[in-house]
PDB file of C-alpha atoms in Angstrom:
ATOM      1  CA  UNK A   1     -54.313  90.046 113.542  1.00 41.00           C
ATOM      2  CA  UNK A   2     -53.301  89.657 117.096  1.00 39.00           C
ATOM      3  CA  UNK A   3     -50.046  89.782 118.455  1.00 42.00           C
ATOM      4  CA  UNK A   4     -50.171  85.652 119.417  1.00 40.00           C
ATOM      5  CA  UNK A   5     -50.985  85.030 115.875  1.00 43.00           C
ATOM      6  CA  UNK A   6     -48.066  87.129 114.370  1.00 46.00           C
ATOM      7  CA  UNK A   7     -45.814  85.390 116.585  1.00 48.00           C
ATOM      8  CA  UNK A   8     -47.066  82.078 115.617  1.00 72.00           C
ATOM      9  CA  UNK A   9     -46.941  82.888 112.038  1.00 79.00           C
ATOM     10  CA  UNK A  10     -43.443  84.029 112.197  1.00 78.00           C
ATOM     11  CA  UNK A  11     -42.286  80.870 114.497  1.00 80.00           C
ATOM     12  CA  UNK A  12     -43.487  78.856 111.198  1.00 76.00           C
ATOM     13  CA  UNK A  13     -41.691  80.774 108.849  1.00 84.00           C
ATOM     14  CA  UNK A  14     -38.323  80.641 111.181  1.00 86.00           C
ATOM     15  CA  UNK A  15     -39.103  76.642 111.570  1.00 84.00           C
ATOM     16  CA  UNK A  16     -39.332  76.311 107.526  1.00 86.00           C
ATOM     17  CA  UNK A  17     -36.397  78.265 107.452  1.00 89.00           C
ATOM     18  CA  UNK A  18     -34.316  75.797 109.453  1.00 90.00           C
ATOM     19  CA  UNK A  19     -35.564  72.799 107.862  1.00 89.00           C
ATOM     20  CA  UNK A  20     -34.597  74.361 104.568  1.00 91.00           C
ATOM     21  CA  UNK A  21     -31.295  75.286 105.662  1.00 94.00           C
ATOM     22  CA  UNK A  22     -30.856  71.374 106.952  1.00 93.00           C
ATOM     23  CA  UNK A  23     -32.137  70.292 103.458  1.00 91.00           C
ATOM     24  CA  UNK A  24     -29.524  72.486 101.837  1.00 94.00           C
ATOM     25  CA  UNK A  25     -27.067  71.384 104.121  1.00 95.00           C
ATOM     26  CA  UNK A  26     -27.687  67.578 103.350  1.00 93.00           C
ATOM     27  CA  UNK A  27     -27.588  68.403  99.679  1.00 93.00           C
ATOM     28  CA  UNK A  28     -24.315  69.831  99.917  1.00 94.00           C
ATOM     29  CA  UNK A  29     -22.632  66.883 101.826  1.00 95.00           C
ATOM     30  CA  UNK A  30     -24.507  64.533  99.461  1.00 93.00           C
ATOM     31  CA  UNK A  31     -22.530  66.355  96.281  1.00 93.00           C
ATOM     32  CA  UNK A  32     -19.574  66.147  98.134  1.00 94.00           C
ATOM     33  CA  UNK A  33     -19.797  62.660  98.612  1.00 94.00           C
ATOM     34  CA  UNK A  34     -21.019  62.040  94.987  1.00 92.00           C
ATOM     35  CA  UNK A  35     -17.958  63.812  93.710  1.00 91.00           C
ATOM     36  CA  UNK A  36     -15.698  61.328  95.004  1.00 92.00           C
ATOM     37  CA  UNK A  37     -17.723  58.609  93.062  1.00 89.00           C
ATOM     38  CA  UNK A  38     -18.459  60.963  90.061  1.00 88.00           C
ATOM     39  CA  UNK A  39     -16.171  58.816  87.607  1.00 87.00           C
ATOM     40  CA  UNK A  40     -18.176  55.649  88.534  1.00 89.00           C
ATOM     41  CA  UNK A  41     -21.227  57.645  88.211  1.00 88.00           C
ATOM     42  CA  UNK A  42     -20.601  58.242  84.533  1.00 90.00           C
ATOM     43  CA  UNK A  43     -19.122  55.089  83.732  1.00 91.00           C
ATOM     44  CA  UNK A  44     -22.683  53.624  84.905  1.00 91.00           C
ATOM     45  CA  UNK A  45     -24.538  56.155  83.059  1.00 90.00           C
ATOM     46  CA  UNK A  46     -22.531  55.280  79.829  1.00 90.00           C
ATOM     47  CA  UNK A  47     -22.821  51.560  79.982  1.00 91.00           C
ATOM     48  CA  UNK A  48     -26.239  51.564  77.885  1.00 88.00           C
ATOM     49  CA  UNK A  49     -24.477  53.020  74.859  1.00 88.00           C
ATOM     50  CA  UNK A  50     -23.509  50.719  72.246  1.00 84.00           C
ATOM     51  CA  UNK A  51     -20.158  49.195  73.171  1.00 80.00           C
ATOM     52  CA  UNK A  52     -20.513  50.584  76.673  1.00 76.00           C
ATOM     53  CA  UNK A  53     -18.505  53.099  78.584  1.00 81.00           C
ATOM     54  CA  UNK A  54     -17.214  56.593  78.091  1.00 86.00           C
ATOM     55  CA  UNK A  55     -14.646  55.770  75.316  1.00 86.00           C
ATOM     56  CA  UNK A  56     -17.996  56.365  73.196  1.00 86.00           C
ATOM     57  CA  UNK A  57     -18.253  59.718  73.985  1.00 89.00           C
ATOM     58  CA  UNK A  58     -16.583  62.741  72.254  1.00 88.00           C
ATOM     59  CA  UNK A  59     -16.288  66.046  73.728  1.00 87.00           C
ATOM     60  CA  UNK A  60     -15.881  69.128  71.433  1.00 86.00           C
ATOM     61  CA  UNK A  61     -15.787  71.999  73.837  1.00 86.00           C
ATOM     62  CA  UNK A  62     -13.213  72.754  76.846  1.00 86.00           C
ATOM     63  CA  UNK A  63     -15.739  72.943  79.455  1.00 88.00           C
ATOM     64  CA  UNK A  64     -17.873  70.116  78.398  1.00 88.00           C
ATOM     65  CA  UNK A  65     -16.132  67.454  80.667  1.00 89.00           C
ATOM     66  CA  UNK A  66     -16.252  69.576  83.771  1.00 91.00           C
ATOM     67  CA  UNK A  67     -19.996  70.590  83.080  1.00 88.00           C
ATOM     68  CA  UNK A  68     -20.639  66.759  82.871  1.00 90.00           C
ATOM     69  CA  UNK A  69     -18.532  66.386  85.888  1.00 90.00           C
ATOM     70  CA  UNK A  70     -20.656  68.855  87.780  1.00 89.00           C
ATOM     71  CA  UNK A  71     -24.032  67.306  86.402  1.00 84.00           C
ATOM     72  CA  UNK A  72     -22.942  63.988  87.866  1.00 85.00           C
ATOM     73  CA  UNK A  73     -21.960  65.234  91.388  1.00 90.00           C
ATOM     74  CA  UNK A  74     -25.477  67.246  91.557  1.00 87.00           C
ATOM     75  CA  UNK A  75     -27.320  64.088  90.448  1.00 81.00           C
ATOM     76  CA  UNK A  76     -25.531  61.929  93.082  1.00 86.00           C
ATOM     77  CA  UNK A  77     -25.885  64.538  95.736  1.00 89.00           C
ATOM     78  CA  UNK A  78     -29.930  64.800  95.194  1.00 85.00           C
ATOM     79  CA  UNK A  79     -30.300  61.098  95.405  1.00 82.00           C
ATOM     80  CA  UNK A  80     -28.484  60.994  98.534  1.00 87.00           C
ATOM     81  CA  UNK A  81     -29.981  64.133 100.214  1.00 88.00           C
ATOM     82  CA  UNK A  82     -33.741  63.561  99.051  1.00 82.00           C
ATOM     83  CA  UNK A  83     -34.669  61.034 101.910  1.00 82.00           C
ATOM     84  CA  UNK A  84     -33.289  63.605 104.631  1.00 87.00           C
ATOM     85  CA  UNK A  85     -34.983  66.144 102.607  1.00 86.00           C
ATOM     86  CA  UNK A  86     -38.104  64.639 102.630  1.00 79.00           C
ATOM     87  CA  UNK A  87     -37.974  63.883 106.342  1.00 82.00           C
ATOM     88  CA  UNK A  88     -37.104  67.458 106.853  1.00 85.00           C
ATOM     89  CA  UNK A  89     -40.595  68.776 105.178  1.00 82.00           C
ATOM     90  CA  UNK A  90     -42.244  65.758 106.926  1.00 78.00           C
ATOM     91  CA  UNK A  91     -41.191  67.151 110.384  1.00 79.00           C
ATOM     92  CA  UNK A  92     -42.403  70.678 109.275  1.00 79.00           C
ATOM     93  CA  UNK A  93     -46.031  69.697 108.276  1.00 74.00           C
ATOM     94  CA  UNK A  94     -46.218  66.894 111.108  1.00 73.00           C
ATOM     95  CA  UNK A  95     -47.507  69.282 114.038  1.00 75.00           C
ATOM     96  CA  UNK A  96     -50.508  69.806 111.962  1.00 70.00           C
ATOM     97  CA  UNK A  97     -51.639  66.546 111.006  1.00 67.00           C
ATOM     98  CA  UNK A  98     -53.838  64.142 113.378  1.00 71.00           C
ATOM     99  CA  UNK A  99     -51.917  61.126 114.684  1.00 74.00           C
ATOM    100  CA  UNK A 100     -53.511  58.447 112.157  1.00 68.00           C
ATOM    101  CA  UNK A 101     -52.371  61.062 109.517  1.00 67.00           C
ATOM    102  CA  UNK A 102     -48.898  60.798 110.689  1.00 71.00           C
ATOM    103  CA  UNK A 103     -48.852  56.986 110.581  1.00 74.00           C
ATOM    104  CA  UNK A 104     -49.677  57.210 106.607  1.00 70.00           C
ATOM    105  CA  UNK A 105     -46.617  59.562 106.270  1.00 70.00           C
ATOM    106  CA  UNK A 106     -44.286  57.317 107.968  1.00 74.00           C
ATOM    107  CA  UNK A 107     -45.383  54.743 105.393  1.00 74.00           C
ATOM    108  CA  UNK A 108     -45.267  57.012 102.450  1.00 74.00           C
ATOM    109  CA  UNK A 109     -42.443  58.860 102.887  1.00 76.00           C
ATOM    110  CA  UNK A 110     -40.225  55.582 102.292  1.00 82.00           C
ATOM    111  CA  UNK A 111     -42.641  54.530  99.336  1.00 82.00           C
ATOM    112  CA  UNK A 112     -42.199  58.054  97.796  1.00 82.00           C
ATOM    113  CA  UNK A 113     -38.044  57.191  97.538  1.00 82.00           C
ATOM    114  CA  UNK A 114     -38.847  53.570  96.565  1.00 87.00           C
ATOM    115  CA  UNK A 115     -41.091  54.755  93.373  1.00 87.00           C
ATOM    116  CA  UNK A 116     -38.913  57.460  92.468  1.00 87.00           C
ATOM    117  CA  UNK A 117     -35.883  55.027  92.310  1.00 88.00           C
ATOM    118  CA  UNK A 118     -37.880  52.353  90.825  1.00 90.00           C
ATOM    119  CA  UNK A 119     -38.835  54.705  87.992  1.00 90.00           C
ATOM    120  CA  UNK A 120     -35.298  55.633  87.239  1.00 89.00           C
ATOM    121  CA  UNK A 121     -33.933  52.284  87.468  1.00 91.00           C
ATOM    122  CA  UNK A 122     -36.644  51.312  84.903  1.00 91.00           C
ATOM    123  CA  UNK A 123     -35.616  53.635  82.595  1.00 89.00           C
ATOM    124  CA  UNK A 124     -31.915  52.682  82.861  1.00 91.00           C
ATOM    125  CA  UNK A 125     -32.236  48.854  82.701  1.00 92.00           C
ATOM    126  CA  UNK A 126     -35.636  48.510  80.588  1.00 87.00           C
ATOM    127  CA  UNK A 127     -35.936  51.818  78.332  1.00 85.00           C
ATOM    128  CA  UNK A 128     -32.482  53.005  77.723  1.00 87.00           C
ATOM    129  CA  UNK A 129     -30.690  49.507  76.240  1.00 86.00           C
ATOM    130  CA  UNK A 130     -33.381  49.640  73.316  1.00 82.00           C
ATOM    131  CA  UNK A 131     -34.075  53.394  73.024  1.00 82.00           C
ATOM    132  CA  UNK A 132     -30.388  54.376  72.703  1.00 86.00           C
ATOM    133  CA  UNK A 133     -29.548  51.923  69.733  1.00 83.00           C
ATOM    134  CA  UNK A 134     -32.864  52.838  67.923  1.00 80.00           C
ATOM    135  CA  UNK A 135     -31.768  56.510  68.312  1.00 80.00           C
ATOM    136  CA  UNK A 136     -28.288  56.056  67.015  1.00 83.00           C
ATOM    137  CA  UNK A 137     -28.996  54.017  64.378  1.00 78.00           C
ATOM    138  CA  UNK A 138     -32.030  55.838  62.828  1.00 74.00           C
ATOM    139  CA  UNK A 139     -31.749  56.743  59.170  1.00 71.00           C
ATOM    140  CA  UNK A 140     -28.289  54.947  58.979  1.00 77.00           C
ATOM    141  CA  UNK A 141     -26.767  58.532  59.642  1.00 80.00           C
ATOM    142  CA  UNK A 142     -23.379  59.007  61.625  1.00 81.00           C
ATOM    143  CA  UNK A 143     -23.826  60.167  65.210  1.00 80.00           C
ATOM    144  CA  UNK A 144     -20.853  61.798  67.512  1.00 82.00           C
ATOM    145  CA  UNK A 145     -22.015  61.407  70.771  1.00 86.00           C
ATOM    146  CA  UNK A 146     -21.160  64.571  72.697  1.00 89.00           C
ATOM    147  CA  UNK A 147     -21.163  63.813  76.948  1.00 91.00           C
ATOM    148  CA  UNK A 148     -23.247  66.966  77.706  1.00 88.00           C
ATOM    149  CA  UNK A 149     -25.967  65.964  75.176  1.00 88.00           C
ATOM    150  CA  UNK A 150     -26.073  62.227  76.114  1.00 90.00           C
ATOM    151  CA  UNK A 151     -25.959  62.560  80.008  1.00 90.00           C
ATOM    152  CA  UNK A 152     -28.462  65.650  80.006  1.00 87.00           C
ATOM    153  CA  UNK A 153     -30.922  62.939  77.916  1.00 87.00           C
ATOM    154  CA  UNK A 154     -30.203  60.057  80.178  1.00 89.00           C
ATOM    155  CA  UNK A 155     -30.511  61.985  83.598  1.00 86.00           C
ATOM    156  CA  UNK A 156     -33.659  63.818  82.109  1.00 84.00           C
ATOM    157  CA  UNK A 157     -35.460  60.872  81.037  1.00 85.00           C
ATOM    158  CA  UNK A 158     -34.503  59.177  84.473  1.00 87.00           C
ATOM    159  CA  UNK A 159     -35.661  62.020  86.460  1.00 84.00           C
ATOM    160  CA  UNK A 160     -39.260  62.506  84.136  1.00 84.00           C
ATOM    161  CA  UNK A 161     -39.992  58.718  84.533  1.00 86.00           C
ATOM    162  CA  UNK A 162     -39.249  58.454  88.089  1.00 86.00           C
ATOM    163  CA  UNK A 163     -41.076  61.485  88.655  1.00 84.00           C
ATOM    164  CA  UNK A 164     -44.355  59.878  86.884  1.00 85.00           C
ATOM    165  CA  UNK A 165     -43.647  56.733  89.274  1.00 88.00           C
ATOM    166  CA  UNK A 166     -44.936  59.213  92.196  1.00 86.00           C
ATOM    167  CA  UNK A 167     -48.401  59.226  90.616  1.00 86.00           C
ATOM    168  CA  UNK A 168     -49.883  57.058  93.221  1.00 87.00           C
ATOM    169  CA  UNK A 169     -48.780  59.307  96.027  1.00 84.00           C
ATOM    170  CA  UNK A 170     -50.209  62.338  94.468  1.00 83.00           C
ATOM    171  CA  UNK A 171     -53.666  60.466  94.060  1.00 86.00           C
ATOM    172  CA  UNK A 172     -53.401  59.418  97.434  1.00 83.00           C
ATOM    173  CA  UNK A 173     -52.959  63.172  98.735  1.00 79.00           C
ATOM    174  CA  UNK A 174     -56.091  63.882  96.577  1.00 81.00           C
ATOM    175  CA  UNK A 175     -57.947  61.441  97.984  1.00 83.00           C
ATOM    176  CA  UNK A 176     -57.062  62.512 101.463  1.00 77.00           C
ATOM    177  CA  UNK A 177     -58.077  66.038 100.556  1.00 72.00           C
ATOM    178  CA  UNK A 178     -61.219  64.693  99.211  1.00 79.00           C
ATOM    179  CA  UNK A 179     -60.646  65.864  95.796  1.00 81.00           C
ATOM    180  CA  UNK A 180     -61.029  62.598  94.605  1.00 83.00           C
ATOM    181  CA  UNK A 181     -62.080  58.904  95.765  1.00 85.00           C
ATOM    182  CA  UNK A 182     -61.385  55.387  94.783  1.00 87.00           C
ATOM    183  CA  UNK A 183     -64.639  54.903  93.072  1.00 89.00           C
ATOM    184  CA  UNK A 184     -63.909  57.572  90.824  1.00 90.00           C
ATOM    185  CA  UNK A 185     -60.624  56.064  89.616  1.00 90.00           C
ATOM    186  CA  UNK A 186     -62.399  52.937  89.135  1.00 92.00           C
ATOM    187  CA  UNK A 187     -65.052  54.524  86.837  1.00 91.00           C
ATOM    188  CA  UNK A 188     -62.144  56.838  85.252  1.00 90.00           C
ATOM    189  CA  UNK A 189     -60.145  53.894  83.894  1.00 90.00           C
ATOM    190  CA  UNK A 190     -60.573  54.568  80.495  1.00 91.00           C
ATOM    191  CA  UNK A 191     -59.637  58.135  80.510  1.00 92.00           C
ATOM    192  CA  UNK A 192     -56.724  57.176  82.705  1.00 90.00           C
ATOM    193  CA  UNK A 193     -55.417  54.558  80.037  1.00 91.00           C
ATOM    194  CA  UNK A 194     -55.824  57.356  77.282  1.00 91.00           C
ATOM    195  CA  UNK A 195     -53.877  59.711  79.540  1.00 89.00           C
ATOM    196  CA  UNK A 196     -51.076  57.128  80.160  1.00 87.00           C
ATOM    197  CA  UNK A 197     -51.047  56.607  76.307  1.00 88.00           C
ATOM    198  CA  UNK A 198     -50.457  60.275  75.977  1.00 87.00           C
ATOM    199  CA  UNK A 199     -48.127  60.518  78.391  1.00 82.00           C
ATOM    200  CA  UNK A 200     -45.985  57.505  77.006  1.00 81.00           C
ATOM    201  CA  UNK A 201     -45.728  59.155  73.783  1.00 81.00           C
ATOM    202  CA  UNK A 202     -44.544  62.400  75.548  1.00 80.00           C
ATOM    203  CA  UNK A 203     -41.590  60.939  77.436  1.00 75.00           C
ATOM    204  CA  UNK A 204     -40.772  58.072  75.366  1.00 74.00           C
ATOM    205  CA  UNK A 205     -37.475  58.983  73.202  1.00 69.00           C
ATOM    206  CA  UNK A 206     -38.574  56.550  70.567  1.00 67.00           C
ATOM    207  CA  UNK A 207     -42.032  56.708  68.236  1.00 65.00           C
ATOM    208  CA  UNK A 208     -42.166  53.163  68.048  1.00 68.00           C
ATOM    209  CA  UNK A 209     -45.233  51.218  70.109  1.00 75.00           C
ATOM    210  CA  UNK A 210     -42.906  48.607  71.395  1.00 72.00           C
ATOM    211  CA  UNK A 211     -41.303  51.422  73.764  1.00 73.00           C
ATOM    212  CA  UNK A 212     -44.586  53.022  74.244  1.00 79.00           C
ATOM    213  CA  UNK A 213     -45.785  49.910  75.655  1.00 81.00           C
ATOM    214  CA  UNK A 214     -42.841  49.478  77.714  1.00 80.00           C
ATOM    215  CA  UNK A 215     -43.799  52.696  79.252  1.00 81.00           C
ATOM    216  CA  UNK A 216     -47.690  52.217  79.779  1.00 86.00           C
ATOM    217  CA  UNK A 217     -47.343  48.807  81.450  1.00 87.00           C
ATOM    218  CA  UNK A 218     -45.671  50.069  84.631  1.00 88.00           C
ATOM    219  CA  UNK A 219     -47.851  52.990  84.547  1.00 88.00           C
ATOM    220  CA  UNK A 220     -50.858  51.266  84.593  1.00 91.00           C
ATOM    221  CA  UNK A 221     -49.570  48.932  86.970  1.00 91.00           C
ATOM    222  CA  UNK A 222     -49.429  52.120  89.014  1.00 90.00           C
ATOM    223  CA  UNK A 223     -52.567  53.319  88.342  1.00 91.00           C
ATOM    224  CA  UNK A 224     -54.043  50.229  90.216  1.00 91.00           C
ATOM    225  CA  UNK A 225     -51.650  50.894  93.174  1.00 89.00           C
ATOM    226  CA  UNK A 226     -53.277  54.473  93.130  1.00 89.00           C
ATOM    227  CA  UNK A 227     -56.617  52.900  93.346  1.00 91.00           C
ATOM    228  CA  UNK A 228     -55.382  50.997  96.311  1.00 89.00           C
ATOM    229  CA  UNK A 229     -53.828  53.980  98.293  1.00 85.00           C
ATOM    230  CA  UNK A 230     -56.965  56.235  97.420  1.00 86.00           C
ATOM    231  CA  UNK A 231     -58.937  53.085  98.978  1.00 86.00           C
ATOM    232  CA  UNK A 232     -57.093  53.475 102.337  1.00 82.00           C
ATOM    233  CA  UNK A 233     -57.551  57.229 102.427  1.00 76.00           C
ATOM    234  CA  UNK A 234     -61.315  56.738 101.855  1.00 72.00           C
ATOM    235  CA  UNK A 235     -63.674  57.813 104.626  1.00 65.00           C
ATOM    236  CA  UNK A 236     -67.178  56.870 104.936  1.00 60.00           C
ATOM    237  CA  UNK A 237     -69.546  59.733 103.463  1.00 56.00           C
ATOM    238  CA  UNK A 238     -66.863  61.124 101.402  1.00 50.00           C
ATOM    239  CA  UNK A 239     -68.979  61.283  98.340  1.00 53.00           C
ATOM    240  CA  UNK A 240     -71.370  63.281 100.158  1.00 47.00           C
ATOM    241  CA  UNK A 241     -69.270  66.062 101.029  1.00 45.00           C
ATOM    242  CA  UNK A 242     -67.520  66.201  97.547  1.00 49.00           C
ATOM    243  CA  UNK A 243     -71.013  66.230  96.028  1.00 43.00           C
TER     244      UNK A 243
END
């Protein structure tokens, strides 16, 4: 490898290091800011409980409340810093993209944030009010709710549902990479419905078909959005190159 090529690689590594450092600084600032509102965050997350509020939870370990507080601040910090972190990643990859591809990213970055937040809010406002009473009242066995278990369950569910809402963007980038195209997605709708049903069964906290259907409906809608985005990413002759 030539000296120029080696320097180029080192420059890319240094640029990536700077971008990651800025992202970590943003995360730190977000954690500090969210620590100020950690009590309100915990109270908000506890509202889906029957009776609502933190008073429905009972800690049985000395460090449990501290751990829950740190979990809330980290969740808030990641949420606040995520747009800036995505922007830093975009700034790193942007020089290697064509001008028309850069225009796509200006649209997709806000959409990625919107989809993730939509998935988290969907979990909070639609899934949890139904799932939590079902789980607590199942088999008529008294349940003592611990903060650590409850908040891990809620934040984990919000995270994975939010991540599943990113499916349209994943399929868009696969279409841009010519791995798939919108015609393949249309032809494979039956497999997609089956896959969505399996995914809903895995991430739904309750085994009843009603809650599974609540998860499946928005995912099916997002699959339709995926077809639209893949159509935007389509270029004539793509099938020929794939074949």
